[in-house]
Amino acid sequence: MTPDWTDDQPIYRQLKEKVVTAIMEGSLREGEALPSVRNVAVDLQINPITASKAYQELVMDGLVEKKRGLGMFVVGGARDRLMEAERTRFINEEWPRVLETIRRLGLDAEELLKSGTNH
C-alpha cells in the first residue's frame, strides 16, 4: 500500500478502501494477517489511531477478525461478499449511467463488444 491520500475523504476511510481493494484483488487472502497497526502507521506515515480506526471498521463490516495477541486476519468469505456487493452496486448505480451514455451516443452492443476486444 502506498501513502497516496486525497482530500475528498478521511484517511482512515481511504486506508479501509485500500485494504478492501487488496482483499478483492487477492493480494490479501482469506486467513491472511493484515500488517500491524504500528507497521501500517509507520509505512503510510499516518497516526496509529487512524490505522486502528480503519481496521476497526473492517472488523465491524465482518471482513476482518481480531485474534487476541496475534493480530487482524481476513475472514473466510470476505472476498466473495465484497465481490457480490460490488457487482450489486455496479448494476444498480453505475450500469444505468453507462446504458444512458450508450443510448445517447447511439452505440449498439455489437460495436461495443468489438471495440472491447481491440484494446
PDB file of C-alpha atoms in Angstrom:
ATOM      1  CA  MET A   1       0.000   0.000   0.000  1.00  0.00           C
ATOM      2  CA  THR A   2       1.182   3.473  -0.783  1.00  0.00           C
ATOM      3  CA  PRO A   3       0.638   6.720   1.144  1.00  0.00           C
ATOM      4  CA  ASP A   4      -1.224   8.471  -1.673  1.00  0.00           C
ATOM      5  CA  TRP A   5      -4.005  10.248   0.177  1.00  0.00           C
ATOM      6  CA  THR A   6      -6.658  12.547  -1.262  1.00  0.00           C
ATOM      7  CA  ASP A   7      -8.605  15.338   0.403  1.00  0.00           C
ATOM      8  CA  ASP A   8     -12.056  14.028  -0.523  1.00  0.00           C
ATOM      9  CA  GLN A   9     -12.486  11.703   2.467  1.00  0.00           C
ATOM     10  CA  PRO A  10     -10.830  10.919   5.820  1.00  0.00           C
ATOM     11  CA  ILE A  11      -7.568   8.968   5.708  1.00  0.00           C
ATOM     12  CA  TYR A  12      -8.998   6.092   7.777  1.00  0.00           C
ATOM     13  CA  ARG A  13     -11.672   5.566   5.104  1.00  0.00           C
ATOM     14  CA  GLN A  14      -9.058   5.658   2.368  1.00  0.00           C
ATOM     15  CA  LEU A  15      -6.968   3.097   4.262  1.00  0.00           C
ATOM     16  CA  LYS A  16     -10.044   0.926   4.701  1.00  0.00           C
ATOM     17  CA  GLU A  17     -10.651   1.122   0.934  1.00  0.00           C
ATOM     18  CA  LYS A  18      -7.031   0.141   0.259  1.00  0.00           C
ATOM     19  CA  VAL A  19      -7.494  -2.979   2.397  1.00  0.00           C
ATOM     20  CA  VAL A  20     -10.849  -3.765   0.739  1.00  0.00           C
ATOM     21  CA  THR A  21      -9.215  -3.421  -2.690  1.00  0.00           C
ATOM     22  CA  ALA A  22      -6.343  -5.689  -1.617  1.00  0.00           C
ATOM     23  CA  ILE A  23      -8.869  -8.327  -0.496  1.00  0.00           C
ATOM     24  CA  MET A  24     -10.882  -8.039  -3.728  1.00  0.00           C
ATOM     25  CA  GLU A  25      -7.755  -8.224  -5.895  1.00  0.00           C
ATOM     26  CA  GLY A  26      -6.427 -11.200  -3.923  1.00  0.00           C
ATOM     27  CA  SER A  27      -3.236  -9.588  -2.634  1.00  0.00           C
ATOM     28  CA  LEU A  28      -4.694 -10.060   0.874  1.00  0.00           C
ATOM     29  CA  ARG A  29      -6.173 -13.553   1.037  1.00  0.00           C
ATOM     30  CA  GLU A  30      -8.674 -15.084   3.426  1.00  0.00           C
ATOM     31  CA  GLY A  31      -6.963 -16.177   6.631  1.00  0.00           C
ATOM     32  CA  GLU A  32      -4.005 -13.902   5.964  1.00  0.00           C
ATOM     33  CA  ALA A  33      -2.840 -11.434   8.608  1.00  0.00           C
ATOM     34  CA  LEU A  34      -3.081  -7.726   7.960  1.00  0.00           C
ATOM     35  CA  PRO A  35       0.039  -5.687   8.673  1.00  0.00           C
ATOM     36  CA  SER A  36       0.068  -4.481  12.278  1.00  0.00           C
ATOM     37  CA  VAL A  37      -1.414  -1.082  13.082  1.00  0.00           C
ATOM     38  CA  ARG A  38       2.057   0.099  14.072  1.00  0.00           C
ATOM     39  CA  ASN A  39       3.627  -1.051  10.786  1.00  0.00           C
ATOM     40  CA  VAL A  40       0.837   0.486   8.718  1.00  0.00           C
ATOM     41  CA  ALA A  41       1.171   3.772  10.584  1.00  0.00           C
ATOM     42  CA  VAL A  42       4.930   3.906  10.003  1.00  0.00           C
ATOM     43  CA  ASP A  43       4.837   2.681   6.382  1.00  0.00           C
ATOM     44  CA  LEU A  44       1.997   5.001   5.340  1.00  0.00           C
ATOM     45  CA  GLN A  45       3.073   7.897   7.561  1.00  0.00           C
ATOM     46  CA  ILE A  46      -0.233   8.135   9.427  1.00  0.00           C
ATOM     47  CA  ASN A  47      -1.280   8.263  13.057  1.00  0.00           C
ATOM     48  CA  PRO A  48      -1.694   4.781  14.636  1.00  0.00           C
ATOM     49  CA  ILE A  49      -5.155   5.857  15.842  1.00  0.00           C
ATOM     50  CA  THR A  50      -6.130   6.472  12.203  1.00  0.00           C
ATOM     51  CA  ALA A  51      -4.911   3.000  11.189  1.00  0.00           C
ATOM     52  CA  SER A  52      -6.695   1.453  14.173  1.00  0.00           C
ATOM     53  CA  LYS A  53      -9.966   3.168  13.230  1.00  0.00           C
ATOM     54  CA  ALA A  54      -9.745   1.800   9.672  1.00  0.00           C
ATOM     55  CA  TYR A  55      -9.104  -1.713  10.983  1.00  0.00           C
ATOM     56  CA  GLN A  56     -11.975  -1.418  13.472  1.00  0.00           C
ATOM     57  CA  GLU A  57     -14.366  -0.541  10.630  1.00  0.00           C
ATOM     58  CA  LEU A  58     -13.183  -3.617   8.733  1.00  0.00           C
ATOM     59  CA  VAL A  59     -13.979  -5.701  11.835  1.00  0.00           C
ATOM     60  CA  MET A  60     -17.428  -4.086  12.147  1.00  0.00           C
ATOM     61  CA  ASP A  61     -18.059  -4.854   8.455  1.00  0.00           C
ATOM     62  CA  GLY A  62     -17.245  -8.518   9.103  1.00  0.00           C
ATOM     63  CA  LEU A  63     -14.279  -8.573   6.721  1.00  0.00           C
ATOM     64  CA  VAL A  64     -11.531  -8.847   9.317  1.00  0.00           C
ATOM     65  CA  GLU A  65     -11.348 -10.507  12.708  1.00  0.00           C
ATOM     66  CA  LYS A  66      -9.095  -9.709  15.626  1.00  0.00           C
ATOM     67  CA  LYS A  67      -7.300 -12.646  17.178  1.00  0.00           C
ATOM     68  CA  ARG A  68      -6.140 -11.610  20.604  1.00  0.00           C
ATOM     69  CA  GLY A  69      -2.367 -11.474  20.767  1.00  0.00           C
ATOM     70  CA  LEU A  70      -1.997 -12.424  17.107  1.00  0.00           C
ATOM     71  CA  GLY A  71      -3.396  -9.505  15.114  1.00  0.00           C
ATOM     72  CA  MET A  72      -6.053  -8.920  12.482  1.00  0.00           C
ATOM     73  CA  PHE A  73      -6.929 -11.528   9.866  1.00  0.00           C
ATOM     74  CA  VAL A  74      -9.088 -11.557   6.735  1.00  0.00           C
ATOM     75  CA  VAL A  75     -12.145 -13.715   7.441  1.00  0.00           C
ATOM     76  CA  GLY A  76     -13.280 -16.555   5.225  1.00  0.00           C
ATOM     77  CA  GLY A  77     -15.744 -15.484   2.557  1.00  0.00           C
ATOM     78  CA  ALA A  78     -14.678 -11.808   2.727  1.00  0.00           C
ATOM     79  CA  ARG A  79     -13.652 -11.623  -0.932  1.00  0.00           C
ATOM     80  CA  ASP A  80     -16.845 -13.294  -2.146  1.00  0.00           C
ATOM     81  CA  ARG A  81     -19.013 -10.919  -0.078  1.00  0.00           C
ATOM     82  CA  LEU A  82     -17.099  -7.893  -1.321  1.00  0.00           C
ATOM     83  CA  MET A  83     -17.333  -9.032  -4.943  1.00  0.00           C
ATOM     84  CA  GLU A  84     -21.068  -9.642  -4.658  1.00  0.00           C
ATOM     85  CA  ALA A  85     -21.631  -6.243  -3.038  1.00  0.00           C
ATOM     86  CA  GLU A  86     -19.533  -4.541  -5.726  1.00  0.00           C
ATOM     87  CA  ARG A  87     -21.429  -6.322  -8.512  1.00  0.00           C
ATOM     88  CA  THR A  88     -24.746  -5.252  -6.988  1.00  0.00           C
ATOM     89  CA  ARG A  89     -23.532  -1.667  -6.593  1.00  0.00           C
ATOM     90  CA  PHE A  90     -22.291  -1.607 -10.199  1.00  0.00           C
ATOM     91  CA  ILE A  91     -25.558  -2.968 -11.597  1.00  0.00           C
ATOM     92  CA  ASN A  92     -27.710  -0.615  -9.514  1.00  0.00           C
ATOM     93  CA  GLU A  93     -25.616   2.559  -9.630  1.00  0.00           C
ATOM     94  CA  GLU A  94     -23.121   2.587 -12.490  1.00  0.00           C
ATOM     95  CA  TRP A  95     -24.715   0.408 -15.163  1.00  0.00           C
ATOM     96  CA  PRO A  96     -27.805   2.649 -15.590  1.00  0.00           C
ATOM     97  CA  ARG A  97     -25.481   5.614 -16.295  1.00  0.00           C
ATOM     98  CA  VAL A  98     -23.443   3.525 -18.735  1.00  0.00           C
ATOM     99  CA  LEU A  99     -26.616   2.432 -20.530  1.00  0.00           C
ATOM    100  CA  GLU A 100     -27.802   6.021 -20.779  1.00  0.00           C
ATOM    101  CA  THR A 101     -24.460   7.042 -22.304  1.00  0.00           C
ATOM    102  CA  ILE A 102     -24.667   4.144 -24.784  1.00  0.00           C
ATOM    103  CA  ARG A 103     -28.166   5.205 -25.831  1.00  0.00           C
ATOM    104  CA  ARG A 104     -27.215   8.875 -26.043  1.00  0.00           C
ATOM    105  CA  LEU A 105     -24.245   8.062 -28.302  1.00  0.00           C
ATOM    106  CA  GLY A 106     -26.309   5.706 -30.472  1.00  0.00           C
ATOM    107  CA  LEU A 107     -23.970   2.762 -29.937  1.00  0.00           C
ATOM    108  CA  ASP A 108     -25.046  -0.825 -30.311  1.00  0.00           C
ATOM    109  CA  ALA A 109     -23.968  -3.916 -28.388  1.00  0.00           C
ATOM    110  CA  GLU A 110     -22.077  -5.459 -31.306  1.00  0.00           C
ATOM    111  CA  GLU A 111     -19.954  -2.307 -31.797  1.00  0.00           C
ATOM    112  CA  LEU A 112     -19.175  -2.174 -28.115  1.00  0.00           C
ATOM    113  CA  LEU A 113     -18.172  -5.825 -27.916  1.00  0.00           C
ATOM    114  CA  LYS A 114     -15.898  -5.443 -30.945  1.00  0.00           C
ATOM    115  CA  SER A 115     -14.281  -2.310 -29.534  1.00  0.00           C
ATOM    116  CA  GLY A 116     -13.647  -4.071 -26.224  1.00  0.00           C
ATOM    117  CA  THR A 117     -11.572  -6.778 -27.926  1.00  0.00           C
ATOM    118  CA  ASN A 118      -9.445  -4.287 -29.874  1.00  0.00           C
ATOM    119  CA  HIS A 119      -7.779  -2.773 -26.811  1.00  0.00           C
TER     120      HIS A 119
END
